[in-house]
mmCIF file of C-alpha atoms in Angstrom:
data_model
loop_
_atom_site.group_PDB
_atom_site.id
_atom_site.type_symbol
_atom_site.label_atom_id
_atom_site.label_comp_id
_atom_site.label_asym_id
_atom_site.label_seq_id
_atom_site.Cartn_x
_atom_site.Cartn_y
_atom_site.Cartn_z
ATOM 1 C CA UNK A 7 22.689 104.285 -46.331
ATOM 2 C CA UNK A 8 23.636 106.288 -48.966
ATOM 3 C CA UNK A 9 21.373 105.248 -51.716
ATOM 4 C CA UNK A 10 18.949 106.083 -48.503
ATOM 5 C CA UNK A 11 20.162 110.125 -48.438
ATOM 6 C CA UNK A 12 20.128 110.536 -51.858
ATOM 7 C CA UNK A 13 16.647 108.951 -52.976
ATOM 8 C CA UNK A 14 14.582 109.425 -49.859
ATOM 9 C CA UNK A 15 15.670 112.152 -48.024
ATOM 10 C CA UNK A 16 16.902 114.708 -50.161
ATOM 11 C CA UNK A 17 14.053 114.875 -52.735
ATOM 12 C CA UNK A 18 11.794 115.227 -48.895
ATOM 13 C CA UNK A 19 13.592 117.893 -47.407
ATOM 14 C CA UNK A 20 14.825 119.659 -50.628
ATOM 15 C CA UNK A 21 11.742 122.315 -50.516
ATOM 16 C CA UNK A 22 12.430 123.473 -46.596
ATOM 17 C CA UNK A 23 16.103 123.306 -47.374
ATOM 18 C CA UNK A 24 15.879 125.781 -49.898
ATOM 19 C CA UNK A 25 13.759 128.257 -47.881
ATOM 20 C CA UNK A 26 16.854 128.439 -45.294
ATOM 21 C CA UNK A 27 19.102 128.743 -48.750
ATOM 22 C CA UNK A 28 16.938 132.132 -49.027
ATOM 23 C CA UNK A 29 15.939 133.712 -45.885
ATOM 24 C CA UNK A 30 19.345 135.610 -46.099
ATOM 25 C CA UNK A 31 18.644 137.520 -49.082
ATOM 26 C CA UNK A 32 17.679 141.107 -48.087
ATOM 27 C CA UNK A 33 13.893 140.380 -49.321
ATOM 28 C CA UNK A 34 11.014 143.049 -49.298
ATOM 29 C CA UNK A 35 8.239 142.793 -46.191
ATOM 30 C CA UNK A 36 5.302 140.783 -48.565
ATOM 31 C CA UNK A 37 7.938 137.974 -50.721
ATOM 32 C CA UNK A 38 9.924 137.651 -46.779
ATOM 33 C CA UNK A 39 6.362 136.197 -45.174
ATOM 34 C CA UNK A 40 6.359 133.732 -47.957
ATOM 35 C CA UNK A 41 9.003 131.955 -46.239
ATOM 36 C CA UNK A 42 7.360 130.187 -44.198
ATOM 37 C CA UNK A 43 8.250 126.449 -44.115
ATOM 38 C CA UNK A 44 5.091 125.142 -44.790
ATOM 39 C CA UNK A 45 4.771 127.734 -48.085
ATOM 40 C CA UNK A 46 6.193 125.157 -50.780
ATOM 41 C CA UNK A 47 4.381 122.079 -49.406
ATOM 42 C CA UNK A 48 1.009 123.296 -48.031
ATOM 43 C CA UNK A 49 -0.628 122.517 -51.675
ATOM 44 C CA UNK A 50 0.122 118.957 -52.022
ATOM 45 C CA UNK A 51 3.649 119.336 -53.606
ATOM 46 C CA UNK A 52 4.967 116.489 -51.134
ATOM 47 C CA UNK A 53 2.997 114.189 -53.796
ATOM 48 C CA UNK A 54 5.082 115.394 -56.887
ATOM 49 C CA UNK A 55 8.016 113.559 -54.717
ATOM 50 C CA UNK A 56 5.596 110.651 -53.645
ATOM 51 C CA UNK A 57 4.772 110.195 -57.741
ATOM 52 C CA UNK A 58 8.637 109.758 -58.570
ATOM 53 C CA UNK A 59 8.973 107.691 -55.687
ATOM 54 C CA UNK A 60 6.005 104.983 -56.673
ATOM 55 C CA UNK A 61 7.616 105.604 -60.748
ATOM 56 C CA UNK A 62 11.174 104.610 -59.176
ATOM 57 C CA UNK A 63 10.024 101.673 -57.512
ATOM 58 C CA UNK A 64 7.805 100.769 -60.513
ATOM 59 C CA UNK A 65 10.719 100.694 -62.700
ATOM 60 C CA UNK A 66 12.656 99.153 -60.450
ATOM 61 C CA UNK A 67 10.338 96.074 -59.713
ATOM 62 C CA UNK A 68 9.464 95.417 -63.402
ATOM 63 C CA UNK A 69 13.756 95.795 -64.485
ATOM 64 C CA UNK A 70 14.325 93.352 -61.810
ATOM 65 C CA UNK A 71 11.236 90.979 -61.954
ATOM 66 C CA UNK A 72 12.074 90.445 -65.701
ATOM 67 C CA UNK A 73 15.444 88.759 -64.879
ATOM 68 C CA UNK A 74 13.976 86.253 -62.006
ATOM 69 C CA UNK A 75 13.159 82.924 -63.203
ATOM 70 C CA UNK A 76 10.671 83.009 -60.188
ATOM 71 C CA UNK A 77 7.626 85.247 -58.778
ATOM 72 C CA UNK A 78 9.214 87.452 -56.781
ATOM 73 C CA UNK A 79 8.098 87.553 -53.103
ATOM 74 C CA UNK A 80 4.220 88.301 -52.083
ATOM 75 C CA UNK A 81 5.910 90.639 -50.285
ATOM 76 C CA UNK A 82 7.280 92.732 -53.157
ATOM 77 C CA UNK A 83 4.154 91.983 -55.176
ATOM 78 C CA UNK A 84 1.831 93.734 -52.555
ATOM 79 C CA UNK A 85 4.172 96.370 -52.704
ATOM 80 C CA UNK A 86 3.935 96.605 -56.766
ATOM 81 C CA UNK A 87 -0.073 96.696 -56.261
ATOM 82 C CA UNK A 88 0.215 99.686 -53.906
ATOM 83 C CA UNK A 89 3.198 101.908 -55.350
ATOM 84 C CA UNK A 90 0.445 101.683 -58.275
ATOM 85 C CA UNK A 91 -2.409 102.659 -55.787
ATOM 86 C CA UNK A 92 -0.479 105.523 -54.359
ATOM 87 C CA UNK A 93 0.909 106.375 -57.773
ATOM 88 C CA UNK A 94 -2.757 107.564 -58.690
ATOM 89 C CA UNK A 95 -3.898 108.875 -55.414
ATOM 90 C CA UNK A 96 -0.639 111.488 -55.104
ATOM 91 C CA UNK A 97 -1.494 112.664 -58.802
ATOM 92 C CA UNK A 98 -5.011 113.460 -57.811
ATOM 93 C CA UNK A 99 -3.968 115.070 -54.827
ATOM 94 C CA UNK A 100 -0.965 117.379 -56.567
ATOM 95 C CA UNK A 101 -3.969 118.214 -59.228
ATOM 96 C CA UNK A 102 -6.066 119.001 -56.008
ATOM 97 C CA UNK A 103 -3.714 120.986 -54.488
ATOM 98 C CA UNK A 104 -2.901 122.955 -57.137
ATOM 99 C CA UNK A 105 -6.368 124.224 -58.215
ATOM 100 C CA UNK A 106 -7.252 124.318 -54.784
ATOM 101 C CA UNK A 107 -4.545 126.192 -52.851
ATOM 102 C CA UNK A 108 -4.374 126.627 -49.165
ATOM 103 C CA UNK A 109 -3.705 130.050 -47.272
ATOM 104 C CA UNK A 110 -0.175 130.005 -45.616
ATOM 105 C CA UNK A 111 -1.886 131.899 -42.472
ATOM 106 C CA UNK A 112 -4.566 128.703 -40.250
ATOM 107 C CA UNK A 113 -7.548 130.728 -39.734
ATOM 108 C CA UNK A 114 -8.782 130.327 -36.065
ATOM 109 C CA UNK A 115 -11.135 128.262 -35.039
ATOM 110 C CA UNK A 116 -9.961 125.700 -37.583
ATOM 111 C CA UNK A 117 -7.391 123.308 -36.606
ATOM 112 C CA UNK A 118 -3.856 122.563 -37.950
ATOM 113 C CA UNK A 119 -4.139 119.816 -39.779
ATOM 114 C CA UNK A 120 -7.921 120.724 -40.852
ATOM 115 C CA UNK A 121 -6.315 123.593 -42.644
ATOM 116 C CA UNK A 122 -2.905 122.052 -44.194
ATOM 117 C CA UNK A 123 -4.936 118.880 -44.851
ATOM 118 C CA UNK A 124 -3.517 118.567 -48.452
ATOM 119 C CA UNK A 125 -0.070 118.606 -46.960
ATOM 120 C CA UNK A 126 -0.659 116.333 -43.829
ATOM 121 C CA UNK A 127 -1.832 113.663 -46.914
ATOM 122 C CA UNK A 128 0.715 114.304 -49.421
ATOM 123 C CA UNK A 129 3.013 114.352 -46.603
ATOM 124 C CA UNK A 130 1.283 110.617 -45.572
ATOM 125 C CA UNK A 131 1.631 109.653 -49.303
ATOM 126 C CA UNK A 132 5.722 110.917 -49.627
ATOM 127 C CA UNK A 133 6.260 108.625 -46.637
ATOM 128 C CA UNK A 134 4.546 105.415 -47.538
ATOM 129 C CA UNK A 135 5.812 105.887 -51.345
ATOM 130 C CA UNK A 136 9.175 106.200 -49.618
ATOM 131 C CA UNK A 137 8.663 102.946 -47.268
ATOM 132 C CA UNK A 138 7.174 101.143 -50.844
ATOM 133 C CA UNK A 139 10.090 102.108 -52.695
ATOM 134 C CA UNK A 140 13.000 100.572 -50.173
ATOM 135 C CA UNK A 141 10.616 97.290 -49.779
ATOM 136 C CA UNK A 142 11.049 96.991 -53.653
ATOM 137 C CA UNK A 143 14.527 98.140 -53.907
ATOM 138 C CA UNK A 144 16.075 96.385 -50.995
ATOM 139 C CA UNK A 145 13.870 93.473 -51.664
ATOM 140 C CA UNK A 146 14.659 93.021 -55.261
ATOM 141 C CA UNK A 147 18.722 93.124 -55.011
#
């Protein structure tokens, strides 16, 4: 459970966590509306956590898979295959968001997750990184 805190969901929540760390500080009226939660994840920065995620599990599988005398498990193979997939689809996504930024304010008539679309896929990308990475690290000790 621990290894589970400190390489899943800390490096997920750190960004909102340190938003509450600041909304303290006696900030002037335009840097205190930047303080919205969805401020330091609305551009796609979920996939800079999804990248070290699919890199960790990378590592991890070829470390291991170089001291078993046998294939490891299809299981843990199709899991290689798409930390690799998802590896390159969160980079072009952070590069996305980041020359394409979104407007912390949703403009009306647009919905939600029309307008914070880069986070609602980094966001999908964190999580399934995070699910590839405990397949290959569970599976592999």
């Amino acid at each position: 459970m621990g290894w589970f805190l400190v390489n899943i969901v800390v490096p997920l929540l750190a960004p909102v966590f340190i938003l509450c760390l600041l909304r303290p500080l006696p900030l002037p009226a335009p840097a205190r509306t930047s303080l919205k939660w969805i401020t330091p994840v609305k551009d796609g920065q979920l996939c800079w956590v999804a990248i070290t995620f699919c890199a960790s599990a990378l590592h991890e599988y070829g470390t291991a898979a170089s001291q078993f005398v046998a294939p490891p498990a299809a299981l843990l193979q199709v899991s290689n295959g798409l930390a690799n997939v998802c590896l390159v689809m969160s980079s072009i996504v952070a590069a996305g968001g980041a020359l394409y930024p979104t407007s912390a304010e949703k403009q009306m008539g647009v919905s939600w997750v029309r307008h914070f679309s880069c986070f609602c896929v980094s966001l999908f990308f964190a999580l399934a990184s995070a699910f590839l990475y405990a397949i290959i690290h569970f599976g592999m000790s």
